[in-house]
PDB file of C-alpha atoms in Angstrom:
ATOM      1  CA  MET A   1      -0.083   0.072   0.474  1.00 36.00           C
ATOM      2  CA  ILE A   2       1.752   3.512  -0.780  1.00 37.00           C
ATOM      3  CA  LEU A   3       1.270   5.726   2.197  1.00 31.00           C
ATOM      4  CA  SER A   4       3.103   8.333   1.528  1.00 36.00           C
ATOM      5  CA  LEU A   5       4.511  10.381  -1.522  1.00 36.00           C
ATOM      6  CA  THR A   6       7.647  12.328  -0.410  1.00 34.00           C
ATOM      7  CA  LEU A   7       7.545  14.949  -4.005  1.00 35.00           C
ATOM      8  CA  VAL A   8       6.607  18.152  -4.359  1.00 38.00           C
ATOM      9  CA  LEU A   9       4.977  18.517  -7.374  1.00 40.00           C
ATOM     10  CA  CYS A  10       7.095  18.656 -10.383  1.00 48.00           C
ATOM     11  CA  LEU A  11       4.575  21.611 -11.480  1.00 43.00           C
ATOM     12  CA  MET A  12       5.366  24.426  -8.878  1.00 45.00           C
ATOM     13  CA  MET A  13       8.153  24.945 -10.076  1.00 48.00           C
ATOM     14  CA  PRO A  14       8.397  29.486  -9.907  1.00 44.00           C
ATOM     15  CA  ALA A  15       8.078  31.275 -13.671  1.00 41.00           C
ATOM     16  CA  SER A  16      10.683  32.637 -14.058  1.00 41.00           C
ATOM     17  CA  LYS A  17      10.703  36.897 -13.226  1.00 40.00           C
ATOM     18  CA  ASP A  18      12.665  39.761 -14.391  1.00 40.00           C
ATOM     19  CA  ALA A  19      15.767  39.055 -13.264  1.00 41.00           C
ATOM     20  CA  TYR A  20      18.655  42.292 -13.620  1.00 39.00           C
ATOM     21  CA  ALA A  21      22.848  41.088 -11.909  1.00 38.00           C
ATOM     22  CA  ALA A  22      25.431  43.353 -14.073  1.00 36.00           C
ATOM     23  CA  LYS A  23      24.664  42.392 -17.577  1.00 73.00           C
ATOM     24  CA  ASN A  24      22.894  39.397 -17.236  1.00 86.00           C
ATOM     25  CA  LEU A  25      19.097  40.062 -17.872  1.00 88.00           C
ATOM     26  CA  ILE A  26      16.550  38.070 -17.839  1.00 94.00           C
ATOM     27  CA  LYS A  27      13.025  39.417 -19.081  1.00 96.00           C
ATOM     28  CA  ASP A  28       9.802  37.777 -19.905  1.00 97.00           C
ATOM     29  CA  LEU A  29       8.132  39.153 -22.812  1.00 98.00           C
ATOM     30  CA  THR A  30       4.607  39.819 -23.600  1.00 98.00           C
ATOM     31  CA  VAL A  31       3.344  37.912 -26.938  1.00 97.00           C
ATOM     32  CA  ASN A  32       2.333  40.313 -29.616  1.00 98.00           C
ATOM     33  CA  LYS A  33       4.880  42.930 -28.833  1.00 98.00           C
ATOM     34  CA  THR A  34       7.183  44.296 -29.900  1.00 98.00           C
ATOM     35  CA  TYR A  35      10.283  45.220 -27.922  1.00 98.00           C
ATOM     36  CA  SER A  36      13.462  47.781 -29.703  1.00 97.00           C
ATOM     37  CA  SER A  37      16.103  48.164 -26.334  1.00 95.00           C
ATOM     38  CA  TYR A  38      18.356  45.166 -27.100  1.00 96.00           C
ATOM     39  CA  ASP A  39      20.877  44.799 -29.814  1.00 96.00           C
ATOM     40  CA  LEU A  40      20.269  41.209 -30.515  1.00 97.00           C
ATOM     41  CA  THR A  41      22.698  40.244 -33.218  1.00 96.00           C
ATOM     42  CA  GLY A  42      25.975  42.519 -31.429  1.00 94.00           C
ATOM     43  CA  ASP A  43      26.170  45.433 -34.033  1.00 94.00           C
ATOM     44  CA  GLY A  44      25.902  47.972 -31.950  1.00 94.00           C
ATOM     45  CA  GLN A  45      22.592  48.660 -33.198  1.00 96.00           C
ATOM     46  CA  LYS A  46      19.221  48.285 -31.486  1.00 96.00           C
ATOM     47  CA  ASP A  47      16.587  45.431 -32.767  1.00 98.00           C
ATOM     48  CA  LYS A  48      13.145  44.748 -32.872  1.00 98.00           C
ATOM     49  CA  LEU A  49      12.103  41.908 -31.469  1.00 98.00           C
ATOM     50  CA  LYS A  50       8.453  40.323 -31.531  1.00 98.00           C
ATOM     51  CA  ILE A  51       6.552  36.780 -30.735  1.00 98.00           C
ATOM     52  CA  GLU A  52       3.679  36.431 -32.393  1.00 98.00           C
ATOM     53  CA  VAL A  53       1.077  34.391 -31.639  1.00 97.00           C
ATOM     54  CA  LYS A  54      -2.045  34.301 -33.747  1.00 94.00           C
ATOM     55  CA  GLU A  55      -5.232  31.958 -32.040  1.00 90.00           C
ATOM     56  CA  ALA A  56      -8.218  30.565 -34.327  1.00 84.00           C
ATOM     57  CA  PHE A  57     -11.529  28.767 -32.775  1.00 81.00           C
ATOM     58  CA  TYR A  58     -10.928  25.339 -32.101  1.00 75.00           C
ATOM     59  CA  ALA A  59     -14.232  23.725 -32.989  1.00 66.00           C
ATOM     60  CA  ASP A  60     -13.159  19.996 -31.547  1.00 68.00           C
ATOM     61  CA  TRP A  61     -12.792  22.368 -27.767  1.00 69.00           C
ATOM     62  CA  GLY A  62     -15.231  25.171 -28.590  1.00 71.00           C
ATOM     63  CA  GLU A  63     -12.628  27.956 -27.639  1.00 77.00           C
ATOM     64  CA  ASP A  64      -9.931  29.512 -29.355  1.00 84.00           C
ATOM     65  CA  SER A  65      -6.196  27.931 -29.404  1.00 86.00           C
ATOM     66  CA  VAL A  66      -3.116  28.722 -30.843  1.00 91.00           C
ATOM     67  CA  LYS A  67      -2.720  28.210 -34.268  1.00 90.00           C
ATOM     68  CA  SER A  68       0.877  29.544 -34.876  1.00 94.00           C
ATOM     69  CA  VAL A  69       3.734  31.095 -33.604  1.00 97.00           C
ATOM     70  CA  LYS A  70       6.371  33.214 -34.478  1.00 98.00           C
ATOM     71  CA  ILE A  71       9.781  34.860 -33.565  1.00 98.00           C
ATOM     72  CA  LYS A  72      10.380  37.641 -35.672  1.00 98.00           C
ATOM     73  CA  ILE A  73      13.408  39.543 -35.452  1.00 98.00           C
ATOM     74  CA  ASN A  74      13.957  43.366 -36.987  1.00 98.00           C
ATOM     75  CA  GLY A  75      10.678  41.728 -39.135  1.00 97.00           C
ATOM     76  CA  LYS A  76      11.771  38.417 -40.984  1.00 97.00           C
ATOM     77  CA  THR A  77      10.700  35.286 -39.070  1.00 98.00           C
ATOM     78  CA  ALA A  78      13.166  33.345 -37.619  1.00 98.00           C
ATOM     79  CA  TYR A  79      11.473  30.692 -36.154  1.00 98.00           C
ATOM     80  CA  SER A  80       8.328  29.277 -36.838  1.00 97.00           C
ATOM     81  CA  GLN A  81       5.698  26.632 -35.336  1.00 93.00           C
ATOM     82  CA  VAL A  82       2.762  25.761 -36.941  1.00 91.00           C
ATOM     83  CA  TYR A  83      -0.446  23.587 -35.326  1.00 84.00           C
ATOM     84  CA  SER A  84      -2.963  21.456 -37.687  1.00 75.00           C
ATOM     85  CA  GLN A  85      -5.492  21.897 -34.931  1.00 64.00           C
ATOM     86  CA  SER A  86      -6.698  18.201 -36.065  1.00 64.00           C
ATOM     87  CA  ASN A  87      -9.332  16.347 -34.452  1.00 53.00           C
ATOM     88  CA  TRP A  88      -6.354  14.148 -32.969  1.00 51.00           C
ATOM     89  CA  GLU A  89      -4.579  16.537 -32.104  1.00 64.00           C
ATOM     90  CA  ASP A  90      -4.923  18.449 -28.360  1.00 75.00           C
ATOM     91  CA  PRO A  91      -4.369  22.089 -28.542  1.00 84.00           C
ATOM     92  CA  VAL A  92      -2.065  24.630 -27.667  1.00 89.00           C
ATOM     93  CA  PHE A  93      -3.623  27.059 -24.976  1.00 89.00           C
ATOM     94  CA  SER A  94      -0.642  29.515 -24.535  1.00 92.00           C
ATOM     95  CA  ALA A  95       2.705  30.380 -25.413  1.00 95.00           C
ATOM     96  CA  SER A  96       5.026  32.212 -23.070  1.00 97.00           C
ATOM     97  CA  ALA A  97       8.818  34.020 -23.872  1.00 98.00           C
ATOM     98  CA  SER A  98      11.478  35.079 -22.315  1.00 98.00           C
ATOM     99  CA  LEU A  99      15.460  37.416 -23.143  1.00 98.00           C
ATOM    100  CA  LEU A 100      18.090  36.214 -21.378  1.00 98.00           C
ATOM    101  CA  ARG A 101      21.426  37.979 -22.026  1.00 97.00           C
ATOM    102  CA  LEU A 102      24.786  37.149 -20.849  1.00 97.00           C
ATOM    103  CA  LYS A 103      27.812  39.371 -19.402  1.00 95.00           C
ATOM    104  CA  ASN A 104      29.481  39.024 -22.835  1.00 94.00           C
ATOM    105  CA  GLY A 105      26.101  40.720 -24.982  1.00 94.00           C
ATOM    106  CA  LYS A 106      24.988  36.789 -26.296  1.00 96.00           C
ATOM    107  CA  TYR A 107      20.889  36.687 -26.383  1.00 97.00           C
ATOM    108  CA  TYR A 108      19.324  33.686 -26.129  1.00 98.00           C
ATOM    109  CA  LEU A 109      15.281  33.383 -25.862  1.00 98.00           C
ATOM    110  CA  LEU A 110      13.233  30.846 -23.867  1.00 98.00           C
ATOM    111  CA  LEU A 111       9.804  29.372 -25.906  1.00 98.00           C
ATOM    112  CA  ASN A 112       7.095  27.350 -24.204  1.00 96.00           C
ATOM    113  CA  THR A 113       3.858  26.483 -24.921  1.00 94.00           C
ATOM    114  CA  TYR A 114       1.364  24.912 -23.444  1.00 93.00           C
ATOM    115  CA  SER A 115      -1.102  22.001 -23.812  1.00 89.00           C
ATOM    116  CA  MET A 116      -3.104  19.822 -21.413  1.00 84.00           C
ATOM    117  CA  ASN A 117      -2.115  19.339 -18.304  1.00 80.00           C
ATOM    118  CA  ASP A 118       0.723  21.448 -18.657  1.00 80.00           C
ATOM    119  CA  TYR A 119       2.671  19.745 -21.275  1.00 87.00           C
ATOM    120  CA  ARG A 120       4.544  21.410 -23.228  1.00 90.00           C
ATOM    121  CA  PRO A 121       4.854  21.059 -27.167  1.00 90.00           C
ATOM    122  CA  VAL A 122       8.000  22.875 -27.172  1.00 94.00           C
ATOM    123  CA  ASN A 123      10.253  23.698 -24.683  1.00 95.00           C
ATOM    124  CA  ILE A 124      13.329  25.310 -25.803  1.00 97.00           C
ATOM    125  CA  LEU A 125      16.503  28.163 -25.513  1.00 98.00           C
ATOM    126  CA  LEU A 126      17.230  29.465 -28.676  1.00 98.00           C
ATOM    127  CA  GLU A 127      20.534  31.576 -29.390  1.00 98.00           C
ATOM    128  CA  ILE A 128      20.071  34.894 -30.951  1.00 98.00           C
ATOM    129  CA  THR A 129      23.237  34.914 -34.036  1.00 97.00           C
ATOM    130  CA  SER A 130      24.200  37.714 -35.192  1.00 96.00           C
ATOM    131  CA  SER A 131      22.906  37.341 -38.295  1.00 97.00           C
ATOM    132  CA  GLY A 132      19.471  37.829 -36.607  1.00 97.00           C
ATOM    133  CA  SER A 133      18.671  33.498 -36.475  1.00 98.00           C
ATOM    134  CA  VAL A 134      17.881  31.800 -33.635  1.00 98.00           C
ATOM    135  CA  LYS A 135      19.147  27.940 -33.321  1.00 97.00           C
ATOM    136  CA  THR A 136      18.090  25.886 -30.858  1.00 97.00           C
ATOM    137  CA  VAL A 137      20.916  24.578 -28.546  1.00 97.00           C
ATOM    138  CA  ILE A 138      18.575  23.226 -25.353  1.00 96.00           C
ATOM    139  CA  ASP A 139      15.874  21.364 -26.047  1.00 94.00           C
ATOM    140  CA  ARG A 140      13.720  19.504 -24.020  1.00 88.00           C
ATOM    141  CA  ASP A 141      13.848  15.832 -25.547  1.00 85.00           C
ATOM    142  CA  THR A 142      17.178  15.816 -25.449  1.00 86.00           C
ATOM    143  CA  LEU A 143      18.027  16.385 -22.400  1.00 84.00           C
ATOM    144  CA  TRP A 144      16.414  13.101 -20.288  1.00 77.00           C
ATOM    145  CA  LYS A 145      15.729   9.991 -22.016  1.00 74.00           C
ATOM    146  CA  GLN A 146      12.315  10.717 -23.366  1.00 66.00           C
ATOM    147  CA  LYS A 147      11.249   6.107 -23.213  1.00 68.00           C
ATOM    148  CA  TYR A 148      11.963   6.385 -19.251  1.00 71.00           C
ATOM    149  CA  VAL A 149      10.083   9.516 -18.806  1.00 74.00           C
ATOM    150  CA  ASP A 150       6.673  11.542 -18.399  1.00 74.00           C
ATOM    151  CA  ASN A 151       6.314  15.419 -19.495  1.00 79.00           C
ATOM    152  CA  SER A 152       9.766  16.595 -18.825  1.00 85.00           C
ATOM    153  CA  PHE A 153      10.252  19.920 -18.814  1.00 91.00           C
ATOM    154  CA  PHE A 154      13.573  23.029 -18.047  1.00 93.00           C
ATOM    155  CA  GLU A 155      12.422  26.367 -16.603  1.00 96.00           C
ATOM    156  CA  ILE A 156      15.369  28.939 -16.138  1.00 96.00           C
ATOM    157  CA  ASP A 157      16.964  28.636 -12.989  1.00 96.00           C
ATOM    158  CA  SER A 158      19.999  31.626 -12.942  1.00 95.00           C
ATOM    159  CA  VAL A 159      21.615  33.992 -15.451  1.00 96.00           C
ATOM    160  CA  SER A 160      25.408  34.168 -14.112  1.00 95.00           C
ATOM    161  CA  ASP A 161      28.434  36.006 -16.079  1.00 95.00           C
ATOM    162  CA  ASN A 162      28.927  34.211 -18.813  1.00 96.00           C
ATOM    163  CA  THR A 163      26.602  30.809 -16.939  1.00 97.00           C
ATOM    164  CA  ILE A 164      23.211  29.539 -17.533  1.00 97.00           C
ATOM    165  CA  THR A 165      21.341  27.371 -14.871  1.00 96.00           C
ATOM    166  CA  ILE A 166      18.619  25.125 -15.924  1.00 95.00           C
ATOM    167  CA  GLU A 167      16.171  23.540 -13.420  1.00 93.00           C
ATOM    168  CA  THR A 168      14.805  19.984 -15.015  1.00 90.00           C
ATOM    169  CA  SER A 169      11.736  17.912 -14.275  1.00 86.00           C
ATOM    170  CA  ALA A 170      10.971  14.729 -15.575  1.00 84.00           C
ATOM    171  CA  MET A 171       8.349  12.598 -14.067  1.00 81.00           C
ATOM    172  CA  ASN A 172       9.266   8.262 -13.979  1.00 76.00           C
ATOM    173  CA  HIS A 173       6.100   5.789 -12.972  1.00 75.00           C
ATOM    174  CA  ARG A 174       8.250   4.314  -9.851  1.00 75.00           C
ATOM    175  CA  VAL A 175       9.937   6.674  -8.976  1.00 74.00           C
ATOM    176  CA  GLY A 176       7.919   9.923  -8.968  1.00 77.00           C
ATOM    177  CA  CYS A 177       9.318  13.843  -9.860  1.00 84.00           C
ATOM    178  CA  ILE A 178      13.473  13.586 -10.446  1.00 83.00           C
ATOM    179  CA  SER A 179      14.780  17.279 -10.650  1.00 87.00           C
ATOM    180  CA  MET A 180      17.887  18.309 -11.532  1.00 88.00           C
ATOM    181  CA  LYS A 181      19.934  21.690 -12.555  1.00 92.00           C
ATOM    182  CA  LEU A 182      22.684  22.059 -14.760  1.00 93.00           C
ATOM    183  CA  ASN A 183      25.420  24.361 -15.944  1.00 95.00           C
ATOM    184  CA  TYR A 184      25.363  25.882 -19.930  1.00 96.00           C
ATOM    185  CA  ILE A 185      28.704  27.927 -20.015  1.00 97.00           C
ATOM    186  CA  TYR A 186      29.572  30.285 -22.697  1.00 96.00           C
ATOM    187  CA  LYS A 187      33.299  29.787 -23.845  1.00 94.00           C
ATOM    188  CA  ASP A 188      34.894  29.523 -26.773  1.00 93.00           C
ATOM    189  CA  GLY A 189      31.728  30.848 -28.973  1.00 93.00           C
ATOM    190  CA  ILE A 190      29.561  28.404 -27.439  1.00 95.00           C
ATOM    191  CA  LEU A 191      27.305  27.720 -25.203  1.00 96.00           C
ATOM    192  CA  LYS A 192      28.137  24.039 -23.601  1.00 94.00           C
ATOM    193  CA  LYS A 193      26.807  22.369 -20.404  1.00 92.00           C
ATOM    194  CA  GLU A 194      29.113  22.166 -17.781  1.00 91.00           C
ATOM    195  CA  SER A 195      29.118  18.528 -16.884  1.00 82.00           C
ATOM    196  CA  THR A 196      26.866  15.681 -17.956  1.00 71.00           C
ATOM    197  CA  TYR A 197      26.197  14.641 -13.700  1.00 68.00           C
ATOM    198  CA  THR A 198      25.362  16.838 -11.467  1.00 67.00           C
ATOM    199  CA  LYS A 199      25.263  16.972  -7.355  1.00 66.00           C
ATOM    200  CA  ASP A 200      21.772  19.349  -7.092  1.00 62.00           C
ATOM    201  CA  TYR A 201      19.225  16.929  -7.836  1.00 61.00           C
ATOM    202  CA  SER A 202      16.032  15.494  -6.206  1.00 68.00           C
ATOM    203  CA  PHE A 203      14.067  13.067  -6.725  1.00 65.00           C
ATOM    204  CA  GLY A 204       9.925  11.426  -4.792  1.00 65.00           C
ATOM    205  CA  MET A 205       9.988   8.082  -3.332  1.00 53.00           C
ATOM    206  CA  PHE A 206       6.915   6.109  -3.246  1.00 44.00           C
ATOM    207  CA  ASP A 207       7.291   4.299   0.096  1.00 45.00           C
ATOM    208  CA  ASN A 208       5.651   1.088   0.836  1.00 42.00           C
ATOM    209  CA  ALA A 209       4.211  -1.380   3.475  1.00 37.00           C
TER     210      ALA A 209
END
């Protein structure tokens, strides 16, 4: 008989907030708003950034849902995701994004979309390049071996100097929720995981009797 579950739900991880430390930045963005205060490409000029989210009525659920998500930099589409809204696919209800800046001036975007039970069809960290394009540097699908876990995701824990610390969680049916923190350090022109090992972790455990 299961007596207790020493587990704080993974979904209770705090959302990122605006935070500043020296030149570091974590800025939660408002979708469909254009930002023009940041030199995203490193050319000394302010760039325009917009997270464009379009919705459409989803007849199978009787309400609006997200039809597409685009990242636009200086008016050009750097990223695009379109949802089919087919009758077998769970709807995407919302999207969020946060802008991160390292001390060296490099910018990154955390992009999330949310579906049923807080499942995140998209949960990625994108690097903004000098050309105004983006490339994926962290993807929740590659943080865990998906055949062993469900509902994995990650959030930004902190940004310090040229280091991004993430907290990632997943559910395993044998031990419950597993959470850990990982550091990604920008060095020699690339953001890389500091180590494949971490001492900062926790997990839920079932006590049986």
